[in-house]
Coordinates of C-alpha atoms in Angstrom, one line a residue:
Chain A
M235 CA 19.1 6.9 -78.5
W236 CA 20.3 6.3 -75.0
L237 CA 17.1 4.6 -73.8
A238 CA 17.1 2.3 -76.9
D239 CA 20.7 1.4 -76.1
L240 CA 19.8 0.6 -72.6
I241 CA 16.9 -1.6 -73.7
N242 CA 19.2 -3.4 -76.1
I243 CA 21.7 -4.1 -73.4
L244 CA 19.0 -5.2 -71.1
Q245 CA 17.7 -7.7 -73.7
D246 CA 21.3 -9.0 -74.4
H247 CA 21.9 -9.7 -70.8
M248 CA 18.4 -10.6 -69.7
A249 CA 19.2 -14.3 -69.0
M250 CA 22.2 -13.4 -66.9
L251 CA 20.4 -10.7 -65.0
V252 CA 17.5 -13.0 -64.2
K253 CA 19.9 -15.7 -63.1
E254 CA 21.9 -13.4 -60.9
T255 CA 18.8 -11.9 -59.3
G256 CA 17.9 -15.4 -58.4
N257 CA 21.3 -15.9 -57.0
T258 CA 21.1 -12.8 -54.9
L259 CA 17.7 -13.9 -53.5
Y260 CA 19.1 -17.4 -52.9
M261 CA 22.1 -16.1 -50.9
T262 CA 19.9 -13.6 -49.0
F263 CA 17.2 -15.9 -47.9
V264 CA 19.3 -19.0 -47.2
S265 CA 21.7 -16.8 -45.2
T266 CA 18.9 -15.2 -43.3
L267 CA 17.5 -18.6 -42.5
F268 CA 20.7 -20.0 -41.2
A269 CA 21.6 -16.8 -39.4
Y270 CA 18.2 -16.9 -37.6
I271 CA 18.7 -20.5 -36.6
L272 CA 21.9 -19.4 -34.9
A273 CA 20.8 -16.0 -33.7
M274 CA 17.4 -16.9 -32.2
P275 CA 18.9 -19.0 -29.3
L276 CA 21.6 -16.4 -28.9
G277 CA 19.2 -13.5 -28.6
V278 CA 17.0 -15.4 -26.2
V279 CA 20.0 -16.3 -24.0
L280 CA 21.1 -12.7 -24.1
V281 CA 17.7 -11.5 -22.8
V282 CA 17.3 -14.2 -20.2
T283 CA 20.7 -14.1 -18.7
R284 CA 20.9 -10.3 -18.3
E285 CA 21.2 -9.0 -14.8
D286 CA 17.5 -8.1 -14.7
G287 CA 16.5 -11.1 -16.8
L288 CA 14.5 -14.2 -16.0
Y289 CA 17.6 -16.3 -15.3
P290 CA 20.6 -14.0 -14.6
L291 CA 24.0 -15.5 -15.4
K292 CA 26.4 -12.6 -15.3
S293 CA 29.5 -14.3 -16.8
L294 CA 27.6 -16.0 -19.6
Y295 CA 25.9 -12.8 -20.5
R296 CA 29.2 -10.9 -20.6
L297 CA 30.9 -13.5 -22.7
L298 CA 28.1 -13.6 -25.3
D299 CA 27.8 -9.8 -25.2
I300 CA 31.5 -9.4 -26.1
I301 CA 31.4 -12.1 -28.8
V302 CA 28.4 -10.4 -30.4
N303 CA 30.1 -7.0 -30.3
I304 CA 33.3 -8.3 -31.9
G305 CA 31.2 -10.0 -34.6
R306 CA 29.4 -6.8 -35.3
S307 CA 32.5 -4.7 -35.4
V308 CA 34.5 -6.6 -38.1
P309 CA 33.8 -5.0 -41.5
F310 CA 32.1 -7.4 -43.8
L311 CA 34.6 -7.2 -46.6
I312 CA 37.4 -8.1 -44.2
L313 CA 35.4 -11.0 -42.7
L314 CA 34.6 -12.2 -46.2
V315 CA 38.3 -12.7 -47.0
A316 CA 39.4 -13.6 -43.5
I317 CA 37.1 -16.7 -43.2
Q318 CA 37.8 -18.0 -46.7
P319 CA 39.5 -21.1 -45.2
L320 CA 36.4 -21.8 -43.2
T321 CA 34.3 -21.3 -46.2
T322 CA 36.4 -23.7 -48.3
L323 CA 36.1 -26.2 -45.5
I324 CA 32.4 -26.1 -45.4
V325 CA 31.4 -25.5 -49.0
G326 CA 34.5 -26.9 -50.8
K327 CA 35.3 -23.6 -52.6
S328 CA 35.5 -19.9 -51.7
Y329 CA 33.7 -18.3 -54.7
G330 CA 30.2 -18.4 -56.0
S331 CA 26.8 -17.9 -54.3
T332 CA 26.8 -20.9 -52.1
A333 CA 30.2 -20.1 -50.7
T334 CA 29.1 -16.5 -50.0
I335 CA 26.4 -17.8 -47.7
V336 CA 29.0 -18.8 -45.1
P337 CA 30.4 -15.3 -44.4
L338 CA 26.9 -13.8 -44.7
V339 CA 25.7 -16.1 -41.9
V340 CA 28.8 -15.3 -39.8
A341 CA 28.3 -11.6 -40.3
A342 CA 24.5 -11.6 -39.9
T343 CA 24.2 -13.8 -36.8
P344 CA 25.5 -11.3 -34.2
F345 CA 23.6 -8.5 -35.9
I346 CA 20.4 -10.5 -35.9
A347 CA 21.0 -11.6 -32.3
R348 CA 21.0 -8.0 -31.3
L349 CA 17.8 -7.3 -33.2
I350 CA 16.1 -10.3 -31.5
E351 CA 17.5 -9.2 -28.1
S352 CA 16.0 -5.7 -28.5
S353 CA 12.7 -7.1 -29.7
L354 CA 12.4 -9.4 -26.7
Q355 CA 13.5 -6.7 -24.4
E356 CA 10.4 -4.7 -25.4
V357 CA 8.0 -7.2 -24.0
D358 CA 6.2 -5.7 -21.0
Q359 CA 7.7 -6.9 -17.7
G360 CA 4.2 -6.9 -16.2
V361 CA 3.1 -9.6 -18.7
I362 CA 6.1 -11.7 -17.8
E363 CA 5.4 -11.3 -14.1
A364 CA 1.8 -12.3 -14.7
A365 CA 3.0 -15.5 -16.4
E366 CA 5.3 -16.2 -13.5
S367 CA 2.4 -15.7 -11.1
M368 CA 0.5 -18.4 -12.9
G369 CA 3.4 -20.8 -12.3
A370 CA 4.8 -20.7 -15.8
S371 CA 8.3 -22.3 -16.2
L372 CA 11.2 -20.5 -17.9
S373 CA 10.6 -22.3 -21.2
T374 CA 6.9 -21.6 -21.2
I375 CA 7.6 -17.9 -20.6
I376 CA 10.1 -17.9 -23.5
F377 CA 8.0 -19.8 -26.0
K378 CA 4.5 -18.7 -25.0
V379 CA 5.1 -15.1 -23.8
L380 CA 8.4 -13.6 -24.8
I381 CA 8.5 -14.7 -28.5
P382 CA 4.7 -14.5 -29.3
E383 CA 4.4 -11.1 -27.6
A384 CA 7.4 -9.8 -29.5
K385 CA 6.1 -11.2 -32.8
T386 CA 5.6 -7.9 -34.6
S387 CA 8.8 -6.4 -33.5
L388 CA 10.6 -9.6 -34.5
M389 CA 9.1 -9.4 -38.0
V390 CA 10.2 -5.8 -38.4
G391 CA 13.6 -6.9 -37.3
G392 CA 13.5 -9.7 -39.8
T393 CA 12.7 -7.2 -42.6
I394 CA 15.6 -5.1 -41.6
A395 CA 17.9 -8.1 -41.4
I396 CA 17.0 -9.3 -44.9
G397 CA 17.6 -5.9 -46.4
T398 CA 21.0 -5.7 -44.7
I399 CA 22.0 -9.2 -45.8
L400 CA 21.0 -8.4 -49.4
S401 CA 23.3 -5.4 -49.4
Y402 CA 26.1 -7.5 -47.8
S403 CA 25.6 -10.1 -50.5
A404 CA 26.3 -7.5 -53.1
M405 CA 29.7 -6.7 -51.5
A406 CA 30.7 -10.3 -52.1
G407 CA 30.9 -9.4 -55.8
F408 CA 34.4 -8.2 -55.1
V409 CA 35.5 -11.8 -54.4
A410 CA 33.4 -13.4 -57.2
G411 CA 30.6 -14.1 -54.8
G412 CA 27.9 -14.3 -57.4
G413 CA 24.6 -12.4 -57.6
L414 CA 23.8 -8.9 -58.7
G415 CA 26.8 -7.4 -56.8
D416 CA 29.1 -9.6 -58.8
V417 CA 27.5 -8.4 -62.1
A418 CA 27.9 -4.8 -61.0
V419 CA 31.6 -5.3 -60.1
R420 CA 32.4 -7.3 -63.2
Y421 CA 30.7 -5.1 -65.8
G422 CA 30.5 -1.7 -64.1
F423 CA 33.8 -1.7 -62.2
Y424 CA 36.2 -3.7 -64.3
R425 CA 34.7 -3.1 -67.8
Y426 CA 33.3 0.4 -67.4
E427 CA 29.9 -0.7 -68.7
G428 CA 28.0 1.8 -66.7
E429 CA 24.6 0.8 -68.1
I430 CA 24.8 -2.7 -66.7
M431 CA 25.9 -1.4 -63.4
L432 CA 22.9 1.0 -63.4
I433 CA 20.5 -1.8 -64.2
T434 CA 21.8 -3.9 -61.3
V435 CA 21.6 -1.0 -58.9
V436 CA 18.0 -0.4 -60.0
L437 CA 17.2 -4.1 -59.5
M438 CA 18.8 -4.0 -56.0
V439 CA 16.7 -1.0 -55.1
I440 CA 13.5 -2.8 -56.4
L441 CA 14.4 -5.9 -54.3
V442 CA 15.0 -3.9 -51.2
Q443 CA 11.7 -2.0 -51.6
L444 CA 9.8 -5.2 -52.2
I445 CA 11.2 -6.9 -49.2
Q446 CA 10.6 -3.9 -47.0
F447 CA 7.0 -3.5 -48.3
I448 CA 6.1 -7.2 -47.9
G449 CA 7.9 -7.5 -44.5
M450 CA 6.1 -4.5 -43.0
K451 CA 2.8 -5.6 -44.4
I452 CA 3.1 -9.0 -42.7
A453 CA 4.3 -7.4 -39.5
R454 CA 1.4 -5.1 -39.4
K455 CA -1.0 -7.9 -40.1
T456 CA 0.2 -9.9 -37.1
D457 CA 0.1 -6.9 -34.7
K458 CA -2.9 -7.2 -32.4
R459 CA -1.7 -4.6 -30.0
A460 CA -3.4 -1.6 -31.6
I461 CA -6.6 -2.3 -33.6
Chain B
M121 CA -11.1 -19.9 16.3
G122 CA -8.3 -22.1 17.5
T123 CA -7.6 -23.4 14.0
T124 CA -4.5 -22.3 12.2
P125 CA -5.0 -19.4 9.8
F126 CA -5.1 -20.2 6.1
I127 CA -2.3 -17.9 5.2
Q128 CA 0.5 -17.1 7.7
I129 CA 3.1 -14.5 7.0
K130 CA 5.9 -15.1 9.5
D131 CA 8.5 -12.6 10.5
L132 CA 8.9 -11.6 6.9
Q133 CA 11.8 -9.4 5.8
K134 CA 12.8 -8.4 2.3
D135 CA 16.0 -6.6 1.5
F136 CA 16.9 -5.2 -1.9
K137 CA 20.6 -5.2 -2.5
S138 CA 22.2 -2.7 -4.9
K139 CA 25.9 -2.3 -5.5
N140 CA 26.5 0.1 -2.6
D141 CA 23.8 -0.5 -0.1
T142 CA 20.9 -2.6 1.1
V143 CA 17.4 -1.3 1.3
T144 CA 15.1 -3.0 3.7
A145 CA 11.7 -2.9 2.0
L146 CA 9.9 -4.9 4.6
S147 CA 10.7 -6.1 8.1
G148 CA 9.1 -8.1 10.9
I149 CA 5.8 -8.6 9.1
N150 CA 3.6 -11.1 10.9
L151 CA 0.1 -11.5 9.5
N152 CA -2.6 -14.2 9.7
I153 CA -5.2 -14.3 7.0
D154 CA -8.3 -16.5 7.4
K155 CA -9.9 -18.5 4.7
G156 CA -12.6 -16.7 2.8
T157 CA -11.8 -13.2 4.0
I158 CA -11.3 -10.2 1.9
F159 CA -8.1 -8.8 3.4
G160 CA -6.9 -5.3 2.6
I161 CA -3.3 -4.2 2.8
I162 CA -3.1 -0.5 2.7
G163 CA -0.3 2.0 2.8
M164 CA 1.1 5.0 1.1
S165 CA 3.1 4.5 -2.1
G166 CA 6.6 3.2 -1.3
A167 CA 5.4 1.6 2.0
G168 CA 6.3 -1.9 0.7
K169 CA 2.9 -3.3 0.1
S170 CA 3.5 -4.4 -3.5
T171 CA 6.7 -6.2 -2.3
L172 CA 4.6 -7.8 0.4
V173 CA 2.0 -9.2 -2.0
R174 CA 4.8 -10.5 -4.3
C175 CA 6.3 -12.3 -1.3
I176 CA 3.0 -14.1 -0.7
N177 CA 3.4 -16.1 -3.9
F178 CA 7.1 -15.9 -3.8
L179 CA 7.5 -13.8 -6.9
E180 CA 9.9 -12.1 -4.5
R181 CA 11.8 -14.5 -2.3
P182 CA 11.8 -13.1 1.3
T183 CA 15.2 -12.4 2.8
K184 CA 14.0 -13.7 6.1
G185 CA 10.9 -15.3 7.4
T186 CA 8.4 -17.3 5.4
I187 CA 4.9 -17.7 4.1
I188 CA 2.8 -20.7 5.0
I189 CA -0.3 -21.4 2.9
G190 CA -2.5 -24.2 4.3
D191 CA 0.2 -26.6 5.5
K192 CA 2.8 -25.7 2.9
D193 CA 5.8 -23.6 3.9
L194 CA 6.7 -21.9 0.7
S195 CA 10.4 -21.4 1.7
L196 CA 10.9 -25.1 1.8
L197 CA 9.5 -25.9 -1.7
S198 CA 11.5 -26.6 -4.8
D199 CA 11.1 -24.4 -7.8
S200 CA 8.7 -26.7 -9.6
D201 CA 6.6 -27.3 -6.4
L202 CA 6.5 -23.5 -6.0
R203 CA 5.1 -23.2 -9.6
G204 CA 2.5 -25.7 -8.6
V205 CA 1.5 -23.6 -5.6
R206 CA 1.3 -20.5 -7.8
Q207 CA -1.2 -22.2 -10.1
N208 CA -3.4 -22.2 -7.0
I209 CA -3.0 -18.5 -6.4
G210 CA -4.6 -16.1 -8.9
M211 CA -3.1 -12.6 -9.3
I212 CA -4.4 -9.4 -10.9
F213 CA -2.5 -6.2 -11.5
Q214 CA -2.8 -2.5 -11.8
H215 CA -2.0 -2.5 -15.5
F216 CA -3.9 -5.8 -16.2
N217 CA -0.9 -7.4 -17.8
L218 CA -2.8 -9.3 -20.5
L219 CA -1.1 -10.9 -23.4
M220 CA -1.7 -8.4 -26.2
Q221 CA -1.2 -10.9 -29.0
R222 CA -3.8 -13.3 -27.7
T223 CA -7.5 -13.1 -27.8
V224 CA -9.5 -12.7 -24.6
E225 CA -10.4 -16.3 -24.7
D226 CA -6.8 -17.4 -25.1
N227 CA -5.7 -15.1 -22.3
I228 CA -8.2 -16.7 -19.9
S229 CA -7.2 -20.2 -20.8
F230 CA -3.4 -19.4 -20.6
P231 CA -3.1 -20.5 -16.9
L232 CA -4.8 -23.8 -17.9
E233 CA -2.3 -24.2 -20.7
I234 CA 0.5 -23.8 -18.2
A235 CA -1.2 -26.3 -15.9
G236 CA -1.3 -28.8 -18.8
Y237 CA -5.0 -28.8 -19.7
S238 CA -6.1 -29.4 -23.3
K239 CA -7.0 -26.5 -25.6
R240 CA -10.7 -27.7 -25.5
E241 CA -10.9 -27.7 -21.8
G242 CA -9.3 -24.3 -21.7
R243 CA -11.9 -22.9 -24.2
K244 CA -14.8 -24.4 -22.2
R245 CA -13.6 -22.9 -19.0
A246 CA -12.9 -19.6 -20.7
G247 CA -16.5 -19.5 -21.8
E248 CA -17.8 -20.1 -18.3
L249 CA -15.6 -17.4 -16.9
L250 CA -16.5 -14.9 -19.5
D251 CA -20.2 -15.4 -18.5
L252 CA -19.2 -14.9 -14.9
V253 CA -17.4 -11.5 -15.6
G254 CA -20.1 -10.5 -18.1
L255 CA -18.0 -10.4 -21.3
S256 CA -19.4 -13.3 -23.2
D257 CA -19.5 -11.2 -26.4
K258 CA -15.8 -10.4 -26.3
R259 CA -14.5 -14.0 -26.6
K260 CA -12.6 -13.4 -29.8
A261 CA -11.6 -9.8 -29.2
Y262 CA -8.0 -8.7 -28.5
P263 CA -7.2 -6.8 -25.3
S264 CA -6.4 -3.6 -27.2
Q265 CA -10.1 -3.5 -28.2
L266 CA -11.3 -3.4 -24.6
S267 CA -11.7 -0.6 -22.1
G268 CA -9.7 -0.6 -18.8
G269 CA -12.6 -2.1 -16.8
Q270 CA -13.2 -4.8 -19.4
K271 CA -9.4 -5.6 -19.4
Q272 CA -9.5 -6.0 -15.6
R273 CA -12.5 -8.3 -15.9
V274 CA -10.6 -10.5 -18.4
A275 CA -7.7 -10.4 -16.0
I276 CA -10.0 -11.6 -13.1
A277 CA -11.4 -14.3 -15.3
R278 CA -7.9 -15.4 -16.2
A279 CA -6.8 -15.4 -12.5
L280 CA -9.8 -17.6 -11.7
A281 CA -9.2 -20.1 -14.5
T282 CA -7.5 -22.7 -12.4
N283 CA -10.1 -22.4 -9.6
P284 CA -7.5 -20.9 -7.1
Q285 CA -8.2 -20.6 -3.4
I286 CA -6.4 -17.3 -3.2
L287 CA -6.7 -14.2 -5.3
L288 CA -4.1 -11.5 -5.0
C289 CA -5.0 -8.0 -6.2
D290 CA -2.1 -5.6 -6.7
E291 CA -3.6 -2.1 -7.0
A292 CA -6.2 -3.6 -9.2
T293 CA -8.4 -0.6 -9.4
S294 CA -5.8 2.2 -9.3
A295 CA -5.9 2.7 -13.0
L296 CA -9.7 2.8 -13.2
D297 CA -12.2 5.6 -12.8
P298 CA -14.5 5.6 -9.7
T299 CA -17.5 4.0 -11.4
T300 CA -15.5 1.2 -13.0
T301 CA -13.7 0.7 -9.7
R302 CA -17.0 0.2 -7.9
S303 CA -18.1 -2.4 -10.5
I304 CA -14.8 -4.3 -10.3
L305 CA -15.0 -4.3 -6.5
A306 CA -18.6 -5.6 -6.7
L307 CA -17.4 -8.4 -8.9
L308 CA -14.6 -9.3 -6.5
K309 CA -17.1 -9.3 -3.6
D310 CA -19.4 -11.5 -5.6
I311 CA -16.6 -13.9 -6.4
N312 CA -15.6 -14.0 -2.7
K313 CA -19.2 -14.9 -1.7
R314 CA -19.8 -17.4 -4.4
F315 CA -16.6 -19.4 -4.3
G316 CA -15.3 -18.6 -0.8
I317 CA -12.0 -17.5 -2.4
T318 CA -9.7 -15.7 -0.1
I319 CA -8.9 -12.3 -1.6
I320 CA -5.9 -10.1 -0.6
I321 CA -6.2 -6.6 -1.9
I322 CA -3.2 -4.2 -2.0
T323 CA -4.3 -0.6 -2.3
H324 CA -3.4 3.0 -1.4
E325 CA -7.1 4.0 -1.5
M326 CA -9.1 3.9 1.7
A327 CA -12.3 3.8 -0.3
V328 CA -11.4 0.3 -1.6
V329 CA -10.8 -1.1 1.9
E330 CA -14.1 0.5 3.1
E331 CA -16.0 -0.9 0.2
I332 CA -15.2 -4.6 0.4
C333 CA -12.6 -5.6 3.0
S334 CA -13.4 -7.3 6.2
H335 CA -9.9 -7.0 7.6
V336 CA -7.2 -4.5 7.0
A337 CA -3.4 -4.3 7.6
I338 CA -1.7 -0.9 7.4
I339 CA 1.9 -1.0 6.1
D340 CA 4.0 2.0 6.9
N341 CA 7.7 2.3 5.9
G342 CA 8.1 -1.4 5.6
V343 CA 6.6 -2.4 8.9
L344 CA 3.1 -3.5 9.9
A345 CA 1.6 -0.5 11.7
E346 CA -1.9 -1.8 12.4
V347 CA -4.0 -4.8 11.7
G348 CA -7.6 -5.8 12.6
K349 CA -11.2 -5.7 11.5
V350 CA -11.9 -2.7 9.2
E351 CA -14.5 -1.4 11.6
D352 CA -12.2 -1.5 14.6
V353 CA -9.2 0.1 12.8
F354 CA -11.5 2.7 11.4
R355 CA -13.2 3.5 14.7
N356 CA -9.9 3.8 16.6
P357 CA -6.8 4.1 14.5
R358 CA -3.9 3.8 17.0
T359 CA -1.0 4.9 14.9
E360 CA 0.0 7.9 12.9
A361 CA -0.1 5.9 9.7
G362 CA -3.6 4.8 10.5
K363 CA -4.8 8.3 11.2
K364 CA -3.2 9.6 8.1
L365 CA -5.0 7.0 5.9
F366 CA -8.4 7.3 7.6
F367 CA -8.2 10.9 7.9
N368 CA -6.9 12.2 4.6
N369 CA -8.4 15.6 4.4
T370 CA -5.9 17.0 6.8
N371 CA -4.9 20.2 5.2
I372 CA -7.9 21.9 6.8
V373 CA -6.7 20.8 10.1
R374 CA -3.2 22.1 9.5
K375 CA -4.4 25.6 9.1
M376 CA -5.9 25.5 12.6
K377 CA -2.8 24.2 14.2
G378 CA -2.4 25.1 17.9
K379 CA -6.1 25.5 18.6
R380 CA -8.0 22.8 20.4
I381 CA -9.2 20.4 17.8
I382 CA -10.9 17.0 18.4
R383 CA -12.0 14.2 16.2
I384 CA -15.1 12.4 17.1
V385 CA -16.0 9.0 15.7
F386 CA -19.6 7.7 15.4
D387 CA -20.6 4.1 15.3
G388 CA -23.8 3.0 13.7
K389 CA -26.0 4.1 16.5
S390 CA -25.0 7.6 17.5
S391 CA -24.8 9.0 14.0
N392 CA -28.6 9.3 13.9
E393 CA -28.6 11.7 16.8
P394 CA -28.2 15.4 16.3
V395 CA -25.0 15.4 18.4
I396 CA -23.7 18.8 17.4
A397 CA -27.1 20.5 17.7
N398 CA -27.5 19.1 21.2
L399 CA -23.9 20.1 22.1
V400 CA -24.5 23.7 21.0
M401 CA -27.8 23.9 22.9
E402 CA -26.3 22.4 26.0
F403 CA -23.2 24.7 26.2
K404 CA -24.3 27.7 24.2
A405 CA -20.8 27.5 22.8
H406 CA -19.4 28.0 19.3
V407 CA -18.3 24.8 17.8
N408 CA -16.7 24.9 14.4
I409 CA -17.0 21.8 12.1
L410 CA -13.8 21.5 10.2
F411 CA -14.4 18.3 8.5
A412 CA -17.1 15.6 8.5
D413 CA -17.6 12.4 6.7
L414 CA -20.0 9.6 6.9
K415 CA -19.6 6.1 5.3
E416 CA -21.2 2.8 5.0
I417 CA -19.0 0.0 6.1
N418 CA -20.3 -3.5 6.1
E419 CA -23.9 -2.2 6.2
K420 CA -23.3 -0.1 9.3
S421 CA -22.9 3.7 9.3
F422 CA -19.7 5.1 10.4
G423 CA -18.5 8.6 10.4
H424 CA -16.1 11.0 11.8
M425 CA -16.0 14.7 12.3
V426 CA -13.3 17.2 13.2
L427 CA -14.4 20.0 15.6
Q428 CA -12.7 23.1 16.6
L429 CA -13.7 23.9 20.2
P430 CA -13.8 27.2 22.0
E431 CA -10.5 28.5 23.3
D432 CA -11.7 28.6 26.9
K433 CA -10.1 25.4 28.3
D434 CA -12.7 24.9 31.0
L435 CA -15.5 24.9 28.5
S436 CA -13.7 22.7 26.0
D437 CA -12.9 20.2 28.7
K438 CA -16.5 20.1 29.6
I439 CA -17.5 19.6 26.0
I440 CA -15.1 16.7 25.6
Y441 CA -16.4 15.1 28.8
Y442 CA -19.9 15.5 27.5
L443 CA -19.1 13.9 24.2
K444 CA -17.2 11.0 25.8
N445 CA -19.5 10.2 28.6
I446 CA -23.0 11.5 27.8
I447 CA -23.2 11.1 24.1
K448 CA -20.7 8.2 24.3
V449 CA -18.8 8.8 21.1
N450 CA -15.1 8.2 20.6
V451 CA -13.2 11.4 21.1
E452 CA -9.5 12.1 20.4
E453 CA -7.7 15.3 20.6
L454 CA -5.7 16.5 17.7
I455 CA -3.5 19.0 19.4
D456 CA -0.7 20.0 17.0
Y457 CA -1.8 17.3 14.6
V458 CA 0.3 17.9 11.6
V459 CA 0.4 15.8 8.5
S460 CA 3.3 16.0 6.1

């Protein structure tokens, strides 16, 4: 029976599937973390230096804007291969889960910077003006008004970012990047073992669903704007 | 008398530059505001009054001229000194502008946080202020759980947190219903009396000025049209802008354009006399009341009335003379008085 076969295959590869699921989560979360460390200041600077921002700096804004756009328009698969020298330099090798983190961070940073920019942009100008009228400094406005007021939107953005990075990480399977994508490519693509591929796809779907569910739940919990 | 006014607005001009042209929002504004007054700045929307109030705390830097508060010329201050001055000027807004992700209490203590006070001091002060504005039970609530009037009370409490000497109100009651407006105005008046805080109120509503202001400035098309005590400006508006504002029910007048129409203004005394009845008895003439309104300003009764006089010029001249010199009310003719 087909289902019995599937269960057999699942049992045979259980250890590997668990390990690679772990690898996928490892790549995803570590990449997200590093990408946010880089993207947060970038997003803040983009919002603040805009023409109508708190500290307009036209040339800096333009420069960052162009860099972010370029970063976002390079297809991930190309980027993955193109920056292999950099990856080797940082990690020491260009394959495996840890190595995949480098291109993931590079690809995700401009994307996340945009998400952060648009979240911060949503903060009511009136509230910022109120803080200015109280004599708040730029850093106070950033850390006590902009970011806390955009909290919910930032969390929704974070959920979207994790989902996107997860699917990017699967693409790294084509260059032996580790994780569930790697399994799908190796078994499904090169060895025509459709069942394994199916299982990895189902696992990916479950992961994305879980991340989405948990992320939105946390975001909603922090939202005090509508009770 | 003789002493320098608390707030001096000197030859203020504000231009807004866009790519192609420059718009002058305000020009040549000179105003003196005494300590402890409630000063109204009124004008139609787009007149420049919101820009003016933002110039007072330098949220908008004037293109020309300056603001002097006490002995500090704001145009000479560094950014950080300016922030210090702003901590001494509270401000409330039409849309309240509360931090939505903070509790009521943390909103109120926010200015203290900025000024470097500890969390505990902030909480203590927030508690006192919540008592003052009558919202002690909302300490832990979030702004989204409050009504408009309650939000404005929280905003007032927040604006008072640092014990400022000046409170700027930018259309603070424009988003509120009439009853709530009255209670917010009563609160402002109370605050003014209790703490001697100078309040500057920006509004487009005459009723707000009448209700609490002692002085009023009328801004029209970016220039100062009139300024003075509310009673004086109300009794005798000298400019078109002033007449428009004090005399808003003008569509009735427009219909009667071309006929002889006068506006008579009562001060506290004459409004108790049956002026119109006496007038009709005296001249046996038909007098048409087009509009009448009576108000309480600073515990005195004021009112104005628009009358259509008989077409006979002789008779109407006599009536005007009678009103001016016998009844002794203020009379002005509204010939061809048209309001856009």
